[in-house]
Structure formats: structure tokens, C-alpha cells
Coordinates of C-alpha atoms and ligand atoms in Angstrom, one line a residue:
X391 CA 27.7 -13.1 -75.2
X392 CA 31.5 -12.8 -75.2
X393 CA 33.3 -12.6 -72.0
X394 CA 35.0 -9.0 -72.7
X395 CA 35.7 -7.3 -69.4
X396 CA 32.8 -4.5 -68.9
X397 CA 31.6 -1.9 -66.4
X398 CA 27.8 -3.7 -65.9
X399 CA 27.8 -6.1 -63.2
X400 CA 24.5 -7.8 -64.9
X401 CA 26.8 -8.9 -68.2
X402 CA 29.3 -11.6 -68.8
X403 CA 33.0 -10.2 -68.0
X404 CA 32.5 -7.9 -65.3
X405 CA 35.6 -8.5 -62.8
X406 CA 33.8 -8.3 -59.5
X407 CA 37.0 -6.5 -58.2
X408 CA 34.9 -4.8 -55.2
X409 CA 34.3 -5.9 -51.6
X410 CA 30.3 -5.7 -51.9
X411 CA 28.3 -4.9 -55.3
X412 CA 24.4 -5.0 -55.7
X413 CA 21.6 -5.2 -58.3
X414 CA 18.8 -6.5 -59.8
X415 CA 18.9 -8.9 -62.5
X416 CA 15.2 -8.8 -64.2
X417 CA 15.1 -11.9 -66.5
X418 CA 12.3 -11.8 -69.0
X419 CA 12.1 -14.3 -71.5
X420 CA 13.8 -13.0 -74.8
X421 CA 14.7 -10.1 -73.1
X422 CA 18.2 -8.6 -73.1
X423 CA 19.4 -10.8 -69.8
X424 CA 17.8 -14.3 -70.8
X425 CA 21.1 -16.0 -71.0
X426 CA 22.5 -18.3 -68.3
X427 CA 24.8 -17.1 -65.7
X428 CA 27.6 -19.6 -65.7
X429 CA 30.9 -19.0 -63.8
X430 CA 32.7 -22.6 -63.9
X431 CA 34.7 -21.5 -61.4
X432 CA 32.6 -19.1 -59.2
X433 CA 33.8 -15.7 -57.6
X434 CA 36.0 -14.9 -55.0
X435 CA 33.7 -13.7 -52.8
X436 CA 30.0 -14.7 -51.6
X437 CA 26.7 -14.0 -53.6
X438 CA 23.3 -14.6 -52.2
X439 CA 20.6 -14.3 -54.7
X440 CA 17.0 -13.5 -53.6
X441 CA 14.3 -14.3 -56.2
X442 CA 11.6 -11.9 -56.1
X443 CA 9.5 -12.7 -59.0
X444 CA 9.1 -15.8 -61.4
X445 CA 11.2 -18.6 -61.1
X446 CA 14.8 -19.6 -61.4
X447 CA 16.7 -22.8 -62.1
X448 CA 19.8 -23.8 -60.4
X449 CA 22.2 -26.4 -62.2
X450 CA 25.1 -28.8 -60.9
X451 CA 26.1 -31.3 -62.7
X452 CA 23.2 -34.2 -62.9
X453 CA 21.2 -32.0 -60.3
X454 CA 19.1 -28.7 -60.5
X455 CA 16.3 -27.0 -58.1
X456 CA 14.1 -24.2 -58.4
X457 CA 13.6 -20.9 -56.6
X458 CA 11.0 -19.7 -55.7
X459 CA 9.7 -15.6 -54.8
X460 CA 11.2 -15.3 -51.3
X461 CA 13.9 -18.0 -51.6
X462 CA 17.3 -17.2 -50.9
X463 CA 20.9 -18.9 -52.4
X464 CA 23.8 -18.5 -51.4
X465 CA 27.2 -19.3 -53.2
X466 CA 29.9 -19.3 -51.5
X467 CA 33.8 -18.7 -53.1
X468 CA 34.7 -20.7 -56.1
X469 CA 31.7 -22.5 -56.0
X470 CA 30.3 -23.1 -59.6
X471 CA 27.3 -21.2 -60.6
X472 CA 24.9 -22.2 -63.5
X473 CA 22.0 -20.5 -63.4
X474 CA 19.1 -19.0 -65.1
X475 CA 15.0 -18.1 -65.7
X476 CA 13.5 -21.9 -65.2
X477 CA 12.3 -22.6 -68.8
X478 CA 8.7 -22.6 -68.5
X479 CA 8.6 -18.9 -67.2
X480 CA 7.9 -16.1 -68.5
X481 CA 10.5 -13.8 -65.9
X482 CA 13.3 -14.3 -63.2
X483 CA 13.2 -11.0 -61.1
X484 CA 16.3 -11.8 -58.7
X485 CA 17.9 -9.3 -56.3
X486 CA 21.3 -10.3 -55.5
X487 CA 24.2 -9.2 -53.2
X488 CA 28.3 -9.8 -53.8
X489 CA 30.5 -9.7 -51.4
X490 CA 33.5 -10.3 -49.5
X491 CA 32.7 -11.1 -45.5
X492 CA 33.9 -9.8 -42.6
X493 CA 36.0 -12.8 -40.9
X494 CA 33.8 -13.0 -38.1
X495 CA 30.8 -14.2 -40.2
X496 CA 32.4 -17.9 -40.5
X497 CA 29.4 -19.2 -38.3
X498 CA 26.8 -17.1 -40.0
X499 CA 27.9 -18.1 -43.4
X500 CA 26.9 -21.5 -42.7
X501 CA 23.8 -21.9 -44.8
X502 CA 22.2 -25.6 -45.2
X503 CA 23.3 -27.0 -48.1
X504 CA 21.1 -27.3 -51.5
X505 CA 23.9 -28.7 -54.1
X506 CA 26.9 -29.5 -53.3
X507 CA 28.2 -26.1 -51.2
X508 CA 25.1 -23.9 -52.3
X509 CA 23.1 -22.7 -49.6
X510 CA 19.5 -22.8 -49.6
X511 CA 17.0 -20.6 -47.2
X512 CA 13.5 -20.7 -47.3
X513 CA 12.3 -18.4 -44.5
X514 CA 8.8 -19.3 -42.9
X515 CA 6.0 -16.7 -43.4
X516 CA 6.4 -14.9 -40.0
X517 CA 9.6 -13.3 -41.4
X518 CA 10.0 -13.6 -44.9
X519 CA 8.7 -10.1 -45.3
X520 CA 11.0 -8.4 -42.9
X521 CA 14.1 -10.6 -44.5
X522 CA 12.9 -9.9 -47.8
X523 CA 12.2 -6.3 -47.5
X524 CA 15.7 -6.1 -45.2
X525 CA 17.8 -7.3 -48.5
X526 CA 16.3 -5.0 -50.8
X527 CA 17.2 -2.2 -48.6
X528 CA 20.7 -3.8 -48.5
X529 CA 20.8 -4.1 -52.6
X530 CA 19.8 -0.3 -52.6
X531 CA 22.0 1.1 -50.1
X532 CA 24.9 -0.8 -51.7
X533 CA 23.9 1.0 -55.0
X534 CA 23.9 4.2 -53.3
X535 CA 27.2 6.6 -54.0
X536 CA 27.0 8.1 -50.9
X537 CA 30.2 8.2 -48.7
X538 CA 30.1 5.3 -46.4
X539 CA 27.7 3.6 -48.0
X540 CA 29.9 0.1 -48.5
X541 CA 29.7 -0.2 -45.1
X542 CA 26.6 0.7 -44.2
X543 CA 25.1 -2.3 -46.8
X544 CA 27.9 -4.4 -44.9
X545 CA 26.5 -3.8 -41.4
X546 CA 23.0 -4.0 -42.8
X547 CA 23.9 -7.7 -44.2
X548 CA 25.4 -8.8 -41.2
X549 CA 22.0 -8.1 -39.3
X550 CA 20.5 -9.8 -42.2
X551 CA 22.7 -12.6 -41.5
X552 CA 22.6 -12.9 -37.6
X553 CA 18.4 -12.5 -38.4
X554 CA 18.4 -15.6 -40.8
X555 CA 21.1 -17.6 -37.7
X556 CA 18.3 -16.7 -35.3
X557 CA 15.7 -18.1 -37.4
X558 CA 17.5 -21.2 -38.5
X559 CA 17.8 -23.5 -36.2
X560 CA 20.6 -25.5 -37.4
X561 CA 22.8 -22.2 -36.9
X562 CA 23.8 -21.6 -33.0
X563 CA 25.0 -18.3 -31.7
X564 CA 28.9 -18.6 -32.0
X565 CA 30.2 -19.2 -28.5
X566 CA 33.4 -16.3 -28.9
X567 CA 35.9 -17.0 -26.6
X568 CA 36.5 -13.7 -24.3
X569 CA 40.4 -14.4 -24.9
X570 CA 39.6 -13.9 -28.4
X571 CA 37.9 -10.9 -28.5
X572 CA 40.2 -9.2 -26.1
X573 CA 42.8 -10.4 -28.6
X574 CA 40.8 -8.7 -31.6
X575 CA 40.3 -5.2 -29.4
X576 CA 44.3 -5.4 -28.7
X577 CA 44.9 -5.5 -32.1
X578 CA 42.7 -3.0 -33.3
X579 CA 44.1 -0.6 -30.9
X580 CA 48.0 -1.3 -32.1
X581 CA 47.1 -1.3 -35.6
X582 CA 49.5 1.7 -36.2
X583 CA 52.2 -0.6 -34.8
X584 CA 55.1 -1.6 -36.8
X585 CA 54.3 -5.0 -36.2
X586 CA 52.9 -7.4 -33.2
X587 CA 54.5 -10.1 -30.6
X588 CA 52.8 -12.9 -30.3
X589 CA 54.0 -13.3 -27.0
X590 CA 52.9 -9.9 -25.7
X591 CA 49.3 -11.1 -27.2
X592 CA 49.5 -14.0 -25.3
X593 CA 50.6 -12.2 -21.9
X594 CA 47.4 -10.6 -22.3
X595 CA 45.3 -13.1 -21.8
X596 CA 47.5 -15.4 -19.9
X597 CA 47.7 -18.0 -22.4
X598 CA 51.0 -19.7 -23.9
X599 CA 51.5 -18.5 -27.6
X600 CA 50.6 -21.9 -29.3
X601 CA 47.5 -22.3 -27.3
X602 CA 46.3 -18.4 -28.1
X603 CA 47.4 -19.1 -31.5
X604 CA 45.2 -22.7 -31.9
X605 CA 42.2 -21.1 -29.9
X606 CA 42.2 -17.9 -32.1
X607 CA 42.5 -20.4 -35.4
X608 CA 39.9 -22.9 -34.7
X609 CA 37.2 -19.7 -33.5
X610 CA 38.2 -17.1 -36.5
X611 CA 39.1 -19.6 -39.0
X612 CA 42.6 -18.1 -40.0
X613 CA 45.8 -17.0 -38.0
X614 CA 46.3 -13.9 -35.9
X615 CA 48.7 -12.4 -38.2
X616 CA 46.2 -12.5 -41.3
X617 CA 43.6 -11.7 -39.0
X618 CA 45.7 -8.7 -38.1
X619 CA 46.7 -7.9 -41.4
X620 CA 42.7 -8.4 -42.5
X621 CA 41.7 -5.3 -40.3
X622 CA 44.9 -3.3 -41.5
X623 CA 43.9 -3.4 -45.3
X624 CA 40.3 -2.7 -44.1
X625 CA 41.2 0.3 -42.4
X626 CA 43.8 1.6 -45.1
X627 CA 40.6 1.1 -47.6
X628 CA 38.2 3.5 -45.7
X629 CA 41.0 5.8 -45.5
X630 CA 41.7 5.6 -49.3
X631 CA 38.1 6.2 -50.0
X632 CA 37.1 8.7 -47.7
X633 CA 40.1 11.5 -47.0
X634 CA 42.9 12.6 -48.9
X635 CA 45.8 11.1 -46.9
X636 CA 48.9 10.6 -49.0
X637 CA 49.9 6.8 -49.5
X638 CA 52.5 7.2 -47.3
X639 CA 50.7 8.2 -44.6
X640 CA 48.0 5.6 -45.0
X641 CA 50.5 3.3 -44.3
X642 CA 52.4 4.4 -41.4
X643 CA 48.9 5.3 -40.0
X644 CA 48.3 1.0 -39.9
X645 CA 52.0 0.4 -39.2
X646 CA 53.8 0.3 -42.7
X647 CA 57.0 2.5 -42.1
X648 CA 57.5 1.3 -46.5
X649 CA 55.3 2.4 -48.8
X650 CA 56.4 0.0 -51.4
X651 CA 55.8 -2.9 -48.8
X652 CA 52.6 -1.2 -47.7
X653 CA 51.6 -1.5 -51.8
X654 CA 52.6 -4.7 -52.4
X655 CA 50.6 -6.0 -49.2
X656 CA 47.6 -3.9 -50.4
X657 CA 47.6 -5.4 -53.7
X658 CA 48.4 -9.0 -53.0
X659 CA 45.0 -8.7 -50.9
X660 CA 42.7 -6.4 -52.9
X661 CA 43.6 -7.1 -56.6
X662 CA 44.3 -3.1 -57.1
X663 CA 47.7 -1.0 -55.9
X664 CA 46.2 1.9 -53.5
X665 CA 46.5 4.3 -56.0
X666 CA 44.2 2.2 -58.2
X667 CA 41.7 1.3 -55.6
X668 CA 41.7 5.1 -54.7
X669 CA 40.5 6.1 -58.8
X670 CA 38.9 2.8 -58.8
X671 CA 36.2 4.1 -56.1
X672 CA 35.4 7.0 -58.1
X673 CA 34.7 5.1 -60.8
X674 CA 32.8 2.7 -59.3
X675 CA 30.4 5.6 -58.2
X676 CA 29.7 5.6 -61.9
X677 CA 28.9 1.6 -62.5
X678 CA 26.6 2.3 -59.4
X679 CA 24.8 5.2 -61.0
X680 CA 24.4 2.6 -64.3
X681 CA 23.1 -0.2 -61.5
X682 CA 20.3 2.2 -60.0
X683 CA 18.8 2.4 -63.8
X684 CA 18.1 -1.3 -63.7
X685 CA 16.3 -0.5 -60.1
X686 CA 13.7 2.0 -62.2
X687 CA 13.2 -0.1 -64.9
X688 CA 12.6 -3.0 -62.4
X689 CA 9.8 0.0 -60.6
X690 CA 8.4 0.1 -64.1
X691 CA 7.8 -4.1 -64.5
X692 CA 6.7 -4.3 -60.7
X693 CA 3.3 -3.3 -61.6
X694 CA 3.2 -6.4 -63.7
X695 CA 5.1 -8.8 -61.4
X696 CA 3.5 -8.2 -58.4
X697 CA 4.3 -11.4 -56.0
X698 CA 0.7 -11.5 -54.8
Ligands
FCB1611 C1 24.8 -10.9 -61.9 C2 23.9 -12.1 -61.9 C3 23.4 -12.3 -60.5 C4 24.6 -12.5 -59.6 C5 25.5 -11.3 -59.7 C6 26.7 -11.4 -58.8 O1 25.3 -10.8 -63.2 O2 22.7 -11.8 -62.7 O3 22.7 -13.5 -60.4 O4 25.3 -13.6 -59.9 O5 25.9 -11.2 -61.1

């Protein structure tokens, strides 16, 4: 396999350019996938991987682990992944979820360690059907080309998430300081704003700047401004995808009075220039259509890798 860049998420060379991409890798000895995933430097995003059917092998270095039907993996950015069917099996059915997190899933992306920074979850029998059958419904809806369906499979994976945190017990509900939040709700309402003051944020909850600015830090895990600036490229993304708003107005809508500044921001953040993301979406209606063909020729195996 050559790493040219190509539209099929399943092949070396795929850029992963997207904020959540799904599918079903079915591994079948000989078969056109057997080859190892290996990504020496990992993605930028997250990737959990459930296995459905037959086993997989996880390598690091000196160290490797199988994974078994109902196991989950996660990987989080830059981590290395090496990975393939565990040699003595005949298939490595895997469902598997990419994607970039919300910032308020620090605590919930806090998996128990396997290798290194892999995560590991082995659910117990009581819910590994519902957490199964939840991230299936999560890798089809984030096939789906329907209009909002990015951030329906985003909402769907964060119950998926705060479901695995309540099963876990190493993971405890994240305590989030009311300051914070009221912090987060002021800044979604002023998005439009040219720009913020941290000391008007601060007068809002009665704080000093530096000790709103620590306290927001240590709970979100990055600074108000790129918190801020998070939500605005977040926002100008639904609105590229889902209305015809010039780029201009895009970007005075989240505060942007310059369009060239609004682009440059955009870009540095999402890989793509609006315009780009805008024509990228429509394309990437098109890899998902090529995805959901893998889905029906996985239908046509699962008679002959049922898990039972
Ligand atoms: C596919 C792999 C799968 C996962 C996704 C992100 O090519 O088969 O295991 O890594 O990419």
C-alpha cells in the first residue's frame, strides 16, 4: 500500500481533515484490508475502536494486547497506532469512531491506560450491549448525509462517554465550578462581539482576572481566549454547512469585523480556508455515501460472524 492521499477513510493516506468520521473496517484474512494500520505519529484527533467480531492485535514497541468482541480502544492525539487482525484469526470486524472532542470532555476522555496513552475498556456484561449497540448507532449516524448529522453522532458520543464515566469507577463526575460555567454561558452569548475583556468576565463572577483565568485553565484545560475562540470556529462551521451566509457575514456574525482575519483564524484551526470547508462538506457527503457500502457488505458477512 502507498500512502497517496485518497477519499476512503479505510485505506492508507486518507487526511482525516474532518471533526468526526465513522466506519467499519472488516478485516478478513487475505482480504482487501489485511494490512496493518500503522500511523507512527497518530492523528490529530481521538479514535476509539470497538471490535465486534474476531480479534485484533495492538502493538507498542516491545508490548502488544488483544481485543476482544466488545472491547473498546481508545487513542488519543499523536499517539502511535500499530494495529491489525491478531495473526491466528481468520477476521477483525472493528467499528471505529474519529474525532475531534468538545473541550469539555477532558475528564471523560480519561480512559485507563493499556499501553503507554491507549485506553482500554472492557465493559461488564450488564452494559456491554447497550454501549455496544449505542456506538454502532453513533458509527451509522456519523455516516449519515443528513443535515446535522455531525452533531447529532457528537451528542450521541458524549452520552456514550458520560455512560462509560458512570460505569467506570476510576472516572468521577467532573466537579464544574459554577464561576466556570457562567463564564462559558457569558461567552456564548457575546460571541458576535468584537472581542472580550477579561476583566468584565471576571466582574461577573466577582473573581480577580488571574484567579478566573487559573480556575477556568486548570477546569477546561486551556485558556479563556482559545476557549472562546473554540466556540467561535464551532459556530462559524455549522453556519458554513448549513445556510448560505456570505463569508463575510459569518464572521461578523461571531465577532470578525475582517474577513481576511476571520480566514486566517478559521484555517489556522481547521486545516481548510471557509470557502474550502464550505465545498469540502459537500464532498464529504460523497466519502460518506462510499463509507455506508462497507456497512452493507459488513450486513452481508454478519450472518457469518455472528458474536454468539
Ligand atoms: C481506519 C482504521 C480504523 C481507524 C480509522 C480511523 O482506516 O481501519 O481502525 O483507525 O481508520
Amino acid at each position: 500500500m502507498n500512502n497517496v492521499q485518497q477519499n476512503d477513510p479505510l485505506l492508507p493516506g486518507y487526511s482525516f481533515n474532518v471533526h468526526l468520521v465513522s466506519g467499519l473496517t472488516p478485516i478478513e484474512k487475505s482480504g482487501k484490508f489485511d494490512f496493518f494500520i500503522d500511523r507512527p505519529k497518530g492523528l490529530n484527533g481521538y479514535i476509539i475502536n470497538l471490535t465486534y467480531a474476531g480479534q485484533g492485535t495492538i502493538y507498542r514497541n516491545d508490548e502488544s494486547f488483544n481485543c476482544y468482541p466488545g472491547d473498546f480502544v481508545l487513542f488519543p492525539p499523536k499517539e502511535p497506532h500499530l494495529y491489525g487482525r491478531k495473526e491466528d484469526e481468520s477476521n477483525w470486524f472493528h467499528f471505529w469512531i474519529y474525532f475531534r472532542p468538545k473541550s469539555t470532555w477532558k475528564y471523560l476522555l480519561s480512559w485507563e491506560n493499556r499501553i503507554e496513552k491507549t485506553g482500554f475498556y472492557r465493559p461488564n456484561t450488564k452494559v456491554k450491549e447497550e454501549l455496544e449497540q449505542l456506538f454502532i448507532k453513533i458509527v451509522e449516524v456519523g455516516q449519515s448525509t443528513t443535515i446535522y448529522s455531525e452533531n447529532l453522532a457528537m451528542s450521541m458520543l458524549e452520552q456514550f462517554l458520560i455512560r462509560r464515566a458512570q460505569e467506570t469507577s476510576n472516572t468521577h463526575p467532573p466537579n464544574i465550578d459554577t464561576r466556570v460555567l457562567q463564564v462559558c454561558n457569558y461567552l456564548i452569548d457575546t460571541l458576535d462581539e468584537h472581542e472580550f475583556m477579561l476583566d468584565t468576565v471576571a466582574q461577573k463572577v466577582c473573581l480577580s482576572t488571574s484567579r478566573i483565568a487559573h480556575i477556568f485553565k486548570d477546569q477546561m484545560g486551556m485558556s479563556i481566549g482559545e476557549w472562546r475562540q473554540e466556540q467561535r470556529v464551532s459556530r462559524a462551521k455549522i453556519l458554513l454547512q448549513t445556510t448560505n451566509m456570505s463569508i463575510a457575514d459569518i464572521g461578523r456574525s461571531i465577532g470578525f469585523e475582517d474577513q481576511l482575519y476571520f480566514s486566517r483564524i478559521f484555517k489556522k484551526r481547521i486545516g481548510l480556508s471557509p470557502q474550502k470547508y464550505r465545498y469540502s462538506t459537500q464532498e464529504q457527503h460523497e466519502r460518506k455515501i462510499q463509507n455506508v457500502n462497507s456497512l452493507y457488505f459488513f450486513d452481508k458477512q454478519n450472518n457469518t460472524n455472528s458474536l454468539t
